[in-house]
């Protein structure tokens, strides 16, 4: 049987009882490239979430007490399964998410790496011996938090799910998972099936597809201790408010309007290649996409010309049927939003140097020049294949332009390393790349942004993952009962 045989997941959710019908009905899975129906997923109800949360809490108790080597073995097996079934999972990411095959391959590769990295967490040192003035031994130790909710978006749906799911489970938690309904097979059912085949006990990992009411329920359930949310800043603010109301920890990885700074003396051809990838990879539907190209006046004209040349020649189409550089935007609503931002910016005086139009959900790579920092396409996160460019003359001006944003996720600086290092020390961002563009992630690095981009680095690397998905407990031990004056 194929890993993702529709007979298993069609019109179903996954709970402690296995694949079952949800009480929220069903939803079609649709190709953003063709509009073709690819299948139908089951939807949970609020009552389903409440039952799942109770089952997750019960499962967590036993799972957290499972021997570390047993938990590690399941994580390693999950990683191997991602490698073994990569082609099948990737075919869904191409059809369902509009991914080009290399991007889909990157997702399965990193999913496997996240599991392998997480397999070391069960045996990672989990505490410290603390100095104390008392007549006892004093320790701090990290304990599994309990039930973790993971909510993930559509754009890199596998990576942006597994990077929370794998460490949370490895550390002894159980997980309630709500993927974006638009990518609930390639990054919803696929994740469940991998861990199901890896031997994860029932109730430790459950799939709860649904709309906003289900999203609220998986955040507010009494049993949930931690919420890991990746998505837009407006949605993240709501999740943060809900978490605060219910006294839960929330790790929020949100939007970005990332700057690529191009310094004088740069190799323009290489810089334009980096800029094109940064703005147009996966149709610009990445939180780390370059949304602002800040280019020194001495190379501005050459950089614009090189970027326009690439925009005019990069193929756009259905990645399931041909070799293309850009696939479809996820749906018609997002396509219309991108078009409205481009049109508004041009109407306000910007120059459309390339692209700016779409056929169906296929949006052409777009270059905008002659903008101001108040232009709609400059100050907003577009989440589409649009490259706005502004020139600068001095280092101070470049830093001021880059800092003039509520977001703080990723910045790339291209050019002379010494100057780039000086700039990096003055820029506020969760990620800074020198002589690399803004899009990048690895399983072993702490990832996250500041400001409107989220609540800091909470994903990746042993220290960040342990901090994110465990609680600290103070423990003291005496040889006998302490004397007290009462």
CSV table of C-alpha atoms in Angstrom, one decimal:
chain,number,residue,atom,x,y,z
A,1,UNK,CA,0.0,0.0,0.0
A,2,UNK,CA,1.2,3.5,-0.8
A,3,UNK,CA,2.0,5.7,2.1
A,4,UNK,CA,-0.7,8.2,1.1
A,5,UNK,CA,-3.3,5.8,-0.2
A,6,UNK,CA,-6.5,7.9,-0.3
A,7,UNK,CA,-8.4,5.0,1.1
A,8,UNK,CA,-6.7,5.8,4.4
A,9,UNK,CA,-7.2,9.5,4.7
A,10,UNK,CA,-10.1,10.5,2.4
A,11,UNK,CA,-12.8,12.5,4.4
A,12,UNK,CA,-11.0,11.6,7.7
A,13,UNK,CA,-9.1,13.1,10.5
A,14,UNK,CA,-6.6,11.2,12.7
A,15,UNK,CA,-7.1,10.8,16.4
A,16,UNK,CA,-6.2,8.4,19.2
A,17,UNK,CA,-8.7,6.0,17.5
A,18,UNK,CA,-6.9,6.2,14.2
A,19,UNK,CA,-8.3,7.4,10.9
A,20,UNK,CA,-11.9,8.4,11.6
A,21,UNK,CA,-14.7,10.6,10.2
A,22,UNK,CA,-14.6,14.0,11.7
A,23,UNK,CA,-17.7,15.8,12.8
A,24,UNK,CA,-16.9,18.9,10.8
A,25,UNK,CA,-17.7,17.5,7.4
A,26,UNK,CA,-15.2,17.5,4.6
A,27,UNK,CA,-13.3,19.8,2.2
A,28,UNK,CA,-12.0,19.4,-1.3
A,29,UNK,CA,-8.3,19.4,-2.0
A,30,UNK,CA,-7.8,21.4,-5.2
A,31,UNK,CA,-4.8,21.9,-7.5
A,32,UNK,CA,-3.9,25.7,-7.6
A,33,UNK,CA,-2.5,25.1,-11.0
A,34,UNK,CA,-5.5,23.5,-12.7
A,35,UNK,CA,-8.4,23.8,-10.3
A,36,UNK,CA,-8.7,19.9,-10.5
A,37,UNK,CA,-10.0,18.1,-7.4
A,38,UNK,CA,-7.2,16.0,-6.0
A,39,UNK,CA,-9.2,14.5,-3.1
A,40,UNK,CA,-11.2,15.3,0.0
A,41,UNK,CA,-10.1,15.7,3.6
A,42,UNK,CA,-12.1,15.3,6.7
A,43,UNK,CA,-12.7,18.2,9.0
A,44,UNK,CA,-12.8,18.2,12.8
A,45,UNK,CA,-15.4,19.8,15.0
A,46,UNK,CA,-14.8,21.7,18.2
A,47,UNK,CA,-16.0,18.6,20.1
A,48,UNK,CA,-13.5,16.5,18.2
A,49,UNK,CA,-10.7,18.8,19.3
A,50,UNK,CA,-11.8,18.6,23.0
A,51,UNK,CA,-11.8,14.8,22.8
A,52,UNK,CA,-8.4,14.8,21.1
A,53,UNK,CA,-6.9,17.1,23.7
A,54,UNK,CA,-8.0,14.8,26.5
A,55,UNK,CA,-6.6,11.8,24.7
A,56,UNK,CA,-3.4,13.7,24.0
A,57,UNK,CA,-2.9,14.4,27.7
A,58,UNK,CA,-3.4,10.8,28.6
A,59,UNK,CA,-1.0,9.6,25.9
A,60,UNK,CA,1.6,12.2,26.9
A,61,UNK,CA,2.0,10.8,30.4
A,62,UNK,CA,3.0,7.4,29.1
A,63,UNK,CA,5.0,8.7,26.2
A,64,UNK,CA,7.1,11.1,28.4
A,65,UNK,CA,8.0,8.1,30.6
A,66,UNK,CA,9.0,6.0,27.6
A,67,UNK,CA,12.7,5.2,27.6
A,68,UNK,CA,14.8,7.8,25.8
A,69,UNK,CA,16.3,5.3,23.4
A,70,UNK,CA,12.9,4.1,22.4
A,71,UNK,CA,11.7,7.7,21.6
A,72,UNK,CA,15.0,8.3,19.7
A,73,UNK,CA,14.5,5.1,17.6
A,74,UNK,CA,11.0,6.2,16.5
A,75,UNK,CA,12.4,9.6,15.4
A,76,UNK,CA,15.2,7.9,13.4
A,77,UNK,CA,12.6,5.6,11.8
A,78,UNK,CA,10.5,8.6,10.8
A,79,UNK,CA,13.5,10.3,9.2
A,80,UNK,CA,14.2,7.1,7.2
A,81,UNK,CA,10.5,6.9,6.1
A,82,UNK,CA,10.6,10.5,4.8
A,83,UNK,CA,13.6,9.4,2.7
A,84,UNK,CA,12.0,6.2,1.5
A,85,UNK,CA,8.7,7.9,0.5
A,86,UNK,CA,10.2,11.2,-0.7
A,87,UNK,CA,8.9,10.8,-4.3
A,88,UNK,CA,5.3,10.1,-3.2
A,89,UNK,CA,5.2,13.0,-0.7
A,90,UNK,CA,6.9,15.4,-3.2
A,91,UNK,CA,4.3,14.6,-5.9
A,92,UNK,CA,1.6,15.8,-3.5
A,93,UNK,CA,3.6,19.0,-2.6
A,94,UNK,CA,3.9,19.7,-6.4
A,95,UNK,CA,0.2,19.1,-7.1
A,96,UNK,CA,-1.3,20.5,-3.8
A,97,UNK,CA,1.0,23.4,-2.9
A,98,UNK,CA,2.2,24.4,-6.4
A,99,UNK,CA,5.8,23.6,-5.6
A,100,UNK,CA,8.4,23.1,-8.3
A,101,UNK,CA,10.1,19.7,-7.9
A,102,UNK,CA,13.4,21.0,-6.4
A,103,UNK,CA,11.5,22.9,-3.7
A,104,UNK,CA,9.4,19.8,-2.9
A,105,UNK,CA,12.6,17.8,-2.7
A,106,UNK,CA,14.1,20.3,-0.3
A,107,UNK,CA,11.0,19.9,1.9
A,108,UNK,CA,11.3,16.1,2.2
A,109,UNK,CA,15.1,16.4,2.7
A,110,UNK,CA,14.7,18.8,5.6
A,111,UNK,CA,11.8,16.8,7.1
A,112,UNK,CA,14.1,13.8,7.3
A,113,UNK,CA,16.9,16.0,8.8
A,114,UNK,CA,14.5,17.5,11.4
A,115,UNK,CA,13.7,13.9,12.6
A,116,UNK,CA,17.3,12.9,12.7
A,117,UNK,CA,18.2,16.1,14.6
A,118,UNK,CA,15.3,15.5,17.0
A,119,UNK,CA,16.4,11.9,17.6
A,120,UNK,CA,19.3,13.3,19.8
A,121,UNK,CA,16.9,15.2,22.0
A,122,UNK,CA,15.7,12.3,24.2
A,123,UNK,CA,19.2,11.7,25.5
A,124,UNK,CA,20.4,15.3,25.6
A,125,UNK,CA,21.4,16.5,29.2
A,126,UNK,CA,18.2,17.7,30.8
A,127,UNK,CA,19.2,19.7,33.8
A,128,UNK,CA,21.8,21.3,36.1
A,129,UNK,CA,23.2,20.9,39.6
A,130,UNK,CA,22.6,24.3,41.3
A,131,UNK,CA,24.6,25.9,44.1
A,132,UNK,CA,22.5,26.3,47.2
A,133,UNK,CA,22.8,27.7,50.7
A,134,UNK,CA,20.4,25.1,52.0
A,135,UNK,CA,21.3,21.7,53.4
A,136,UNK,CA,20.2,19.8,50.3
A,137,UNK,CA,21.1,19.0,46.8
A,138,UNK,CA,19.5,21.5,44.3
A,139,UNK,CA,18.7,20.7,40.7
A,140,UNK,CA,16.9,22.2,37.7
A,141,UNK,CA,15.6,19.8,35.2
A,142,UNK,CA,13.7,20.1,31.9
A,143,UNK,CA,10.4,18.2,31.7
A,144,UNK,CA,8.0,17.6,28.8
A,145,UNK,CA,5.4,20.4,28.8
A,146,UNK,CA,2.5,18.1,28.0
A,147,UNK,CA,0.3,18.8,25.0
A,148,UNK,CA,1.6,21.0,22.2
A,149,UNK,CA,-0.5,22.5,19.5
A,150,UNK,CA,1.2,23.0,16.1
A,151,UNK,CA,-0.5,25.2,13.5
A,152,UNK,CA,1.3,25.5,10.1
A,153,UNK,CA,0.8,27.4,6.8
A,154,UNK,CA,0.5,26.3,3.2
A,155,UNK,CA,3.7,27.7,1.7
A,156,UNK,CA,6.4,25.3,3.0
A,157,UNK,CA,3.9,23.1,4.7
A,158,UNK,CA,6.1,20.1,5.4
A,159,UNK,CA,9.1,22.0,6.8
A,160,UNK,CA,7.1,24.5,8.8
A,161,UNK,CA,5.2,21.7,10.5
A,162,UNK,CA,7.9,19.1,11.1
A,163,UNK,CA,10.3,21.6,12.7
A,164,UNK,CA,7.9,21.9,15.7
A,165,UNK,CA,6.4,18.5,15.6
A,166,UNK,CA,9.6,16.4,15.6
A,167,UNK,CA,11.3,18.1,18.6
A,168,UNK,CA,8.0,18.4,20.6
A,169,UNK,CA,7.4,14.7,20.2
A,170,UNK,CA,11.0,13.7,20.8
A,171,UNK,CA,11.0,15.6,24.1
A,172,UNK,CA,8.0,13.6,25.4
A,173,UNK,CA,5.1,15.8,24.5
A,174,UNK,CA,2.0,14.9,22.5
A,175,UNK,CA,0.9,17.1,19.6
A,176,UNK,CA,-2.4,18.4,18.2
A,177,UNK,CA,-1.7,19.3,14.6
A,178,UNK,CA,-3.8,21.7,12.5
A,179,UNK,CA,-2.3,22.2,9.0
A,180,UNK,CA,-3.6,24.7,6.4
A,181,UNK,CA,-6.6,22.9,4.8
A,182,UNK,CA,-5.1,23.7,1.4
A,183,UNK,CA,-2.1,21.5,2.0
A,184,UNK,CA,-3.6,18.9,4.4
A,185,UNK,CA,-2.4,15.9,2.4
A,186,UNK,CA,1.2,16.5,1.5
A,187,UNK,CA,1.9,18.1,4.8
A,188,UNK,CA,-0.9,16.8,7.0
A,189,UNK,CA,-1.7,13.2,6.1
A,190,UNK,CA,1.9,12.6,5.1
A,191,UNK,CA,3.2,13.5,8.5
A,192,UNK,CA,0.7,11.4,10.3
A,193,UNK,CA,1.4,8.4,8.1
A,194,UNK,CA,5.1,8.7,8.6
A,195,UNK,CA,4.9,8.7,12.4
A,196,UNK,CA,2.1,6.0,12.3
A,197,UNK,CA,4.4,3.7,10.3
A,198,UNK,CA,7.4,4.6,12.6
A,199,UNK,CA,5.4,3.1,15.5
A,200,UNK,CA,4.4,6.2,17.5
A,201,UNK,CA,1.9,5.3,20.1
A,202,UNK,CA,-1.8,6.2,19.7
A,203,UNK,CA,-2.8,9.7,20.9
A,204,UNK,CA,0.7,11.2,20.8
A,205,UNK,CA,0.1,12.8,17.4
A,206,UNK,CA,-3.3,13.8,16.1
A,207,UNK,CA,-4.5,15.5,12.9
A,208,UNK,CA,-7.3,18.0,13.2
A,209,UNK,CA,-8.1,19.8,10.0
A,210,UNK,CA,-10.5,22.6,10.2
A,211,UNK,CA,-11.4,26.3,9.9
A,212,UNK,CA,-11.0,29.2,12.4
A,213,UNK,CA,-13.2,27.6,15.1
A,214,UNK,CA,-11.0,24.5,15.1
A,215,UNK,CA,-7.9,26.8,15.2
A,216,UNK,CA,-9.3,28.5,18.3
A,217,UNK,CA,-10.2,25.2,20.0
A,218,UNK,CA,-6.7,23.7,19.6
A,219,UNK,CA,-5.3,26.8,21.2
A,220,UNK,CA,-7.7,27.2,24.0
A,221,UNK,CA,-8.2,23.6,25.1
A,222,UNK,CA,-7.3,23.2,28.8
A,223,UNK,CA,-4.9,20.4,28.2
A,224,UNK,CA,-2.7,22.4,25.7
A,225,UNK,CA,0.4,24.0,27.3
A,226,UNK,CA,2.3,25.3,24.3
A,227,UNK,CA,1.2,26.7,20.9
A,228,UNK,CA,3.6,26.7,18.0
A,229,UNK,CA,2.2,28.9,15.3
A,230,UNK,CA,3.7,29.8,11.9
A,231,UNK,CA,1.7,32.1,9.7
A,232,UNK,CA,0.7,35.7,9.0
A,233,UNK,CA,1.3,38.5,11.4
A,234,UNK,CA,-2.4,39.4,11.8
A,235,UNK,CA,-3.3,35.7,12.5
A,236,UNK,CA,-0.3,35.4,14.8
A,237,UNK,CA,-1.5,38.4,16.9
A,238,UNK,CA,-4.9,36.7,17.4
A,239,UNK,CA,-3.1,33.5,18.4
A,240,UNK,CA,-0.9,35.4,20.9
A,241,UNK,CA,-4.0,37.1,22.4
A,242,UNK,CA,-5.7,33.8,22.8
A,243,UNK,CA,-2.6,32.2,24.4
A,244,UNK,CA,-2.3,35.1,26.8
A,245,UNK,CA,-6.0,34.8,27.8
A,246,UNK,CA,-5.6,31.1,28.6
A,247,UNK,CA,-2.1,31.5,30.1
A,248,UNK,CA,-0.3,29.4,27.5
A,249,UNK,CA,3.1,29.9,26.0
A,250,UNK,CA,3.0,30.8,22.3
A,251,UNK,CA,5.9,30.6,19.9
A,252,UNK,CA,5.0,32.8,16.9
A,253,UNK,CA,6.9,32.7,13.6
A,254,UNK,CA,5.2,35.3,11.5
A,255,UNK,CA,5.6,37.4,8.4
A,256,UNK,CA,8.5,39.3,7.0
A,257,UNK,CA,9.3,42.1,4.6
A,258,UNK,CA,12.9,41.3,4.2
A,259,UNK,CA,15.6,43.5,2.8
A,260,UNK,CA,18.4,42.6,0.4
A,261,UNK,CA,21.1,45.2,0.6
A,262,UNK,CA,23.4,45.4,-2.5
A,263,UNK,CA,26.6,47.2,-1.8
A,264,UNK,CA,28.9,49.2,-4.3
A,265,UNK,CA,31.4,47.1,-6.2
A,266,UNK,CA,29.3,44.0,-6.1
A,267,UNK,CA,29.3,41.4,-8.9
A,268,UNK,CA,26.0,42.5,-10.4
A,269,UNK,CA,25.3,39.2,-12.2
A,270,UNK,CA,25.7,37.2,-9.0
A,271,UNK,CA,23.8,39.7,-7.0
A,272,UNK,CA,20.9,39.7,-9.5
A,273,UNK,CA,20.8,35.9,-9.4
A,274,UNK,CA,20.6,36.0,-5.6
A,275,UNK,CA,17.9,38.7,-5.8
A,276,UNK,CA,15.8,36.8,-8.3
A,277,UNK,CA,15.9,33.7,-6.2
A,278,UNK,CA,15.1,35.6,-3.1
A,279,UNK,CA,12.0,37.3,-4.5
A,280,UNK,CA,10.7,34.6,-6.8
A,281,UNK,CA,11.5,31.3,-5.3
A,282,UNK,CA,8.1,29.5,-4.7
A,283,UNK,CA,6.4,32.5,-6.3
A,284,UNK,CA,7.5,34.7,-3.4
A,285,UNK,CA,5.3,32.8,-1.0
A,286,UNK,CA,7.9,32.5,1.8
A,287,UNK,CA,8.2,34.4,5.0
A,288,UNK,CA,11.9,35.0,4.2
A,289,UNK,CA,11.2,36.3,0.6
A,290,UNK,CA,13.1,39.5,-0.3
A,291,UNK,CA,10.4,42.1,-0.4
A,292,UNK,CA,12.8,45.1,-0.5
A,293,UNK,CA,15.8,45.4,-2.7
A,294,UNK,CA,18.0,48.2,-1.4
A,295,UNK,CA,20.7,48.9,-4.1
A,296,UNK,CA,23.6,51.3,-4.2
A,297,UNK,CA,23.2,54.0,-6.8
A,298,UNK,CA,26.5,53.0,-8.5
A,299,UNK,CA,25.1,49.5,-9.5
A,300,UNK,CA,21.4,50.3,-9.5
A,301,UNK,CA,20.8,50.6,-13.2
A,302,UNK,CA,22.8,47.4,-14.0
A,303,UNK,CA,21.1,45.5,-11.2
A,304,UNK,CA,17.6,46.5,-12.4
A,305,UNK,CA,18.5,45.6,-16.0
A,306,UNK,CA,19.8,42.2,-14.9
A,307,UNK,CA,16.7,41.5,-12.7
A,308,UNK,CA,14.4,42.5,-15.5
A,309,UNK,CA,16.2,40.2,-17.9
A,310,UNK,CA,15.7,37.3,-15.6
A,311,UNK,CA,12.0,38.2,-15.0
A,312,UNK,CA,11.3,38.2,-18.7
A,313,UNK,CA,12.8,34.8,-19.3
A,314,UNK,CA,12.0,32.7,-16.3
A,315,UNK,CA,9.2,30.2,-17.2
A,316,UNK,CA,6.0,30.1,-15.3
A,317,UNK,CA,3.6,27.2,-15.4
A,318,UNK,CA,2.3,24.0,-13.9
A,319,UNK,CA,5.2,22.2,-12.2
A,320,UNK,CA,3.3,18.9,-12.4
A,321,UNK,CA,3.5,18.9,-16.2
A,322,UNK,CA,6.7,20.8,-17.2
A,323,UNK,CA,10.0,22.2,-16.0
A,324,UNK,CA,9.3,25.7,-14.8
A,325,UNK,CA,10.9,28.2,-12.4
A,326,UNK,CA,7.6,29.5,-10.9
A,327,UNK,CA,4.4,27.6,-10.2
A,328,UNK,CA,1.0,28.9,-9.3
A,329,UNK,CA,0.0,31.2,-6.5
A,330,UNK,CA,-1.9,29.1,-3.9
A,331,UNK,CA,-5.4,30.4,-4.8
A,332,UNK,CA,-7.4,33.1,-6.6
A,333,UNK,CA,-7.8,35.3,-3.5
A,334,UNK,CA,-4.1,35.6,-3.0
A,335,UNK,CA,-3.5,36.1,-6.7
A,336,UNK,CA,-6.0,39.0,-6.6
A,337,UNK,CA,-4.3,40.5,-3.5
A,338,UNK,CA,-0.9,40.5,-5.3
A,339,UNK,CA,-2.4,42.1,-8.3
A,340,UNK,CA,-4.1,44.8,-6.3
A,341,UNK,CA,-0.8,45.7,-4.5
A,342,UNK,CA,1.1,46.0,-7.8
A,343,UNK,CA,-1.7,48.1,-9.4
A,344,UNK,CA,-1.9,50.4,-6.4
A,345,UNK,CA,1.8,50.9,-6.4
A,346,UNK,CA,2.0,51.7,-10.1
A,347,UNK,CA,-1.0,54.0,-9.9
A,348,UNK,CA,0.9,55.9,-7.1
A,349,UNK,CA,3.8,56.6,-9.5
A,350,UNK,CA,6.1,53.5,-9.5
A,351,UNK,CA,7.4,52.0,-12.7
A,352,UNK,CA,6.5,48.5,-13.8
A,353,UNK,CA,9.8,47.3,-15.2
A,354,UNK,CA,8.7,43.7,-15.7
A,355,UNK,CA,5.7,41.4,-15.1
A,356,UNK,CA,2.8,42.7,-13.2
A,357,UNK,CA,0.2,40.4,-14.8
A,358,UNK,CA,-1.2,36.9,-14.3
A,359,UNK,CA,-3.1,34.2,-16.1
A,360,UNK,CA,-5.2,32.2,-13.7
A,361,UNK,CA,-3.0,31.7,-10.6
A,362,UNK,CA,0.2,32.0,-12.6
A,363,UNK,CA,1.7,35.4,-11.7
A,364,UNK,CA,4.7,36.6,-13.8
A,365,UNK,CA,7.9,37.6,-11.9
A,366,UNK,CA,7.6,41.3,-11.4
A,367,UNK,CA,10.0,44.2,-11.0
A,368,UNK,CA,9.0,47.6,-9.6
A,369,UNK,CA,11.2,50.7,-9.6
A,370,UNK,CA,10.8,54.4,-8.8
A,371,UNK,CA,9.1,53.6,-5.5
A,372,UNK,CA,9.0,55.5,-2.2
A,373,UNK,CA,9.2,53.9,1.2
A,374,UNK,CA,5.4,54.6,1.5
A,375,UNK,CA,4.6,52.6,-1.7
A,376,UNK,CA,2.2,49.8,-1.0
A,377,UNK,CA,4.5,47.2,-2.6
A,378,UNK,CA,7.4,48.4,-0.4
A,379,UNK,CA,5.9,48.6,3.1
A,380,UNK,CA,3.6,45.5,2.9
A,381,UNK,CA,4.4,41.8,2.9
A,382,UNK,CA,3.2,40.9,-0.6
A,383,UNK,CA,3.6,37.1,-0.5
A,384,UNK,CA,4.0,37.0,-4.2
A,385,UNK,CA,6.7,37.1,-6.9
A,386,UNK,CA,7.3,40.9,-6.7
A,387,UNK,CA,10.7,42.6,-6.5
A,388,UNK,CA,10.5,46.3,-5.5
A,389,UNK,CA,13.8,48.2,-5.8
A,390,UNK,CA,15.0,51.4,-4.1
A,391,UNK,CA,18.5,53.0,-4.5
A,392,UNK,CA,20.7,54.4,-1.7
A,393,UNK,CA,23.9,56.5,-1.7
A,394,UNK,CA,25.4,56.0,1.8
A,395,UNK,CA,25.7,53.3,4.3
A,396,UNK,CA,23.7,55.3,6.8
A,397,UNK,CA,20.9,55.6,4.3
A,398,UNK,CA,20.8,51.9,3.5
A,399,UNK,CA,20.6,51.0,7.2
A,400,UNK,CA,17.8,53.6,7.8
A,401,UNK,CA,15.8,52.2,4.8
A,402,UNK,CA,16.3,48.6,6.0
A,403,UNK,CA,15.3,49.4,9.6
A,404,UNK,CA,12.2,51.3,8.4
A,405,UNK,CA,9.9,48.3,8.8
A,406,UNK,CA,7.9,46.7,11.5
A,407,UNK,CA,9.3,43.3,10.5
A,408,UNK,CA,12.6,41.8,11.6
A,409,UNK,CA,13.0,38.3,10.1
A,410,UNK,CA,15.8,38.1,7.6
A,411,UNK,CA,18.3,40.5,5.9
A,412,UNK,CA,20.8,39.7,3.2
A,413,UNK,CA,23.9,41.9,2.5
A,414,UNK,CA,25.7,41.4,-0.8
A,415,UNK,CA,29.2,42.9,-1.3
A,416,UNK,CA,32.4,43.6,0.5
A,417,UNK,CA,32.6,41.6,3.7
A,418,UNK,CA,34.1,44.2,6.0
A,419,UNK,CA,31.5,46.8,5.2
A,420,UNK,CA,28.7,44.1,5.4
A,421,UNK,CA,30.0,43.0,8.9
A,422,UNK,CA,29.8,46.6,10.2
A,423,UNK,CA,26.2,46.9,8.8
A,424,UNK,CA,25.2,43.6,10.3
A,425,UNK,CA,26.1,44.8,13.8
A,426,UNK,CA,23.7,47.7,13.5
A,427,UNK,CA,20.7,45.9,12.0
A,428,UNK,CA,17.9,44.4,14.0
A,429,UNK,CA,16.8,41.1,12.6
A,430,UNK,CA,16.5,37.5,13.7
A,431,UNK,CA,18.6,36.4,10.7
A,432,UNK,CA,21.4,38.1,8.8
A,433,UNK,CA,23.2,36.6,5.8
A,434,UNK,CA,26.3,38.1,4.3
A,435,UNK,CA,26.8,37.3,0.6
A,436,UNK,CA,23.7,35.2,0.7
A,437,UNK,CA,20.1,36.1,0.0
A,438,UNK,CA,17.3,36.1,2.6
A,439,UNK,CA,15.8,32.7,2.1
A,440,UNK,CA,17.4,29.8,4.1
A,441,UNK,CA,16.8,27.3,6.9
A,442,UNK,CA,18.6,24.4,8.4
A,443,UNK,CA,17.4,21.8,10.9
A,444,UNK,CA,20.1,22.5,13.5
A,445,UNK,CA,19.9,26.4,13.6
A,446,UNK,CA,17.7,28.5,15.8
A,447,UNK,CA,15.2,30.2,13.6
A,448,UNK,CA,12.9,33.2,14.2
A,449,UNK,CA,12.4,36.9,13.9
A,450,UNK,CA,11.8,40.0,16.0
A,451,UNK,CA,9.2,42.8,15.9
A,452,UNK,CA,6.2,41.9,13.8
A,453,UNK,CA,8.0,38.8,12.6
A,454,UNK,CA,7.4,36.9,15.8
A,455,UNK,CA,8.6,36.1,19.3
A,456,UNK,CA,12.2,35.2,18.5
A,457,UNK,CA,14.2,32.1,17.7
A,458,UNK,CA,12.3,29.1,18.8
A,459,UNK,CA,12.8,26.4,16.1
A,460,UNK,CA,15.9,24.4,15.5
A,461,UNK,CA,19.0,23.4,17.4
A,462,UNK,CA,18.9,21.5,20.7
A,463,UNK,CA,19.0,24.5,23.1
A,464,UNK,CA,16.2,26.4,21.3
A,465,UNK,CA,14.0,23.3,20.9
A,466,UNK,CA,14.4,22.3,24.6
A,467,UNK,CA,13.6,25.8,25.6
A,468,UNK,CA,10.6,25.8,23.4
A,469,UNK,CA,9.0,22.5,24.3
A,470,UNK,CA,9.8,21.8,27.9
A,471,UNK,CA,9.2,23.3,31.3
A,472,UNK,CA,11.9,24.0,33.9
A,473,UNK,CA,11.4,22.2,37.3
A,474,UNK,CA,13.3,22.9,40.5
A,475,UNK,CA,14.1,19.7,42.4
A,476,UNK,CA,15.7,19.4,45.9
A,477,UNK,CA,16.8,16.3,47.8
A,478,UNK,CA,17.8,15.9,51.5
A,479,UNK,CA,19.0,12.8,53.3
A,480,UNK,CA,16.1,13.2,55.8
A,481,UNK,CA,13.2,15.5,56.6
A,482,UNK,CA,14.3,19.1,57.2
A,483,UNK,CA,13.6,20.6,60.7
A,484,UNK,CA,11.1,23.5,60.8
A,485,UNK,CA,10.2,25.9,63.7
A,486,UNK,CA,6.4,25.2,63.6
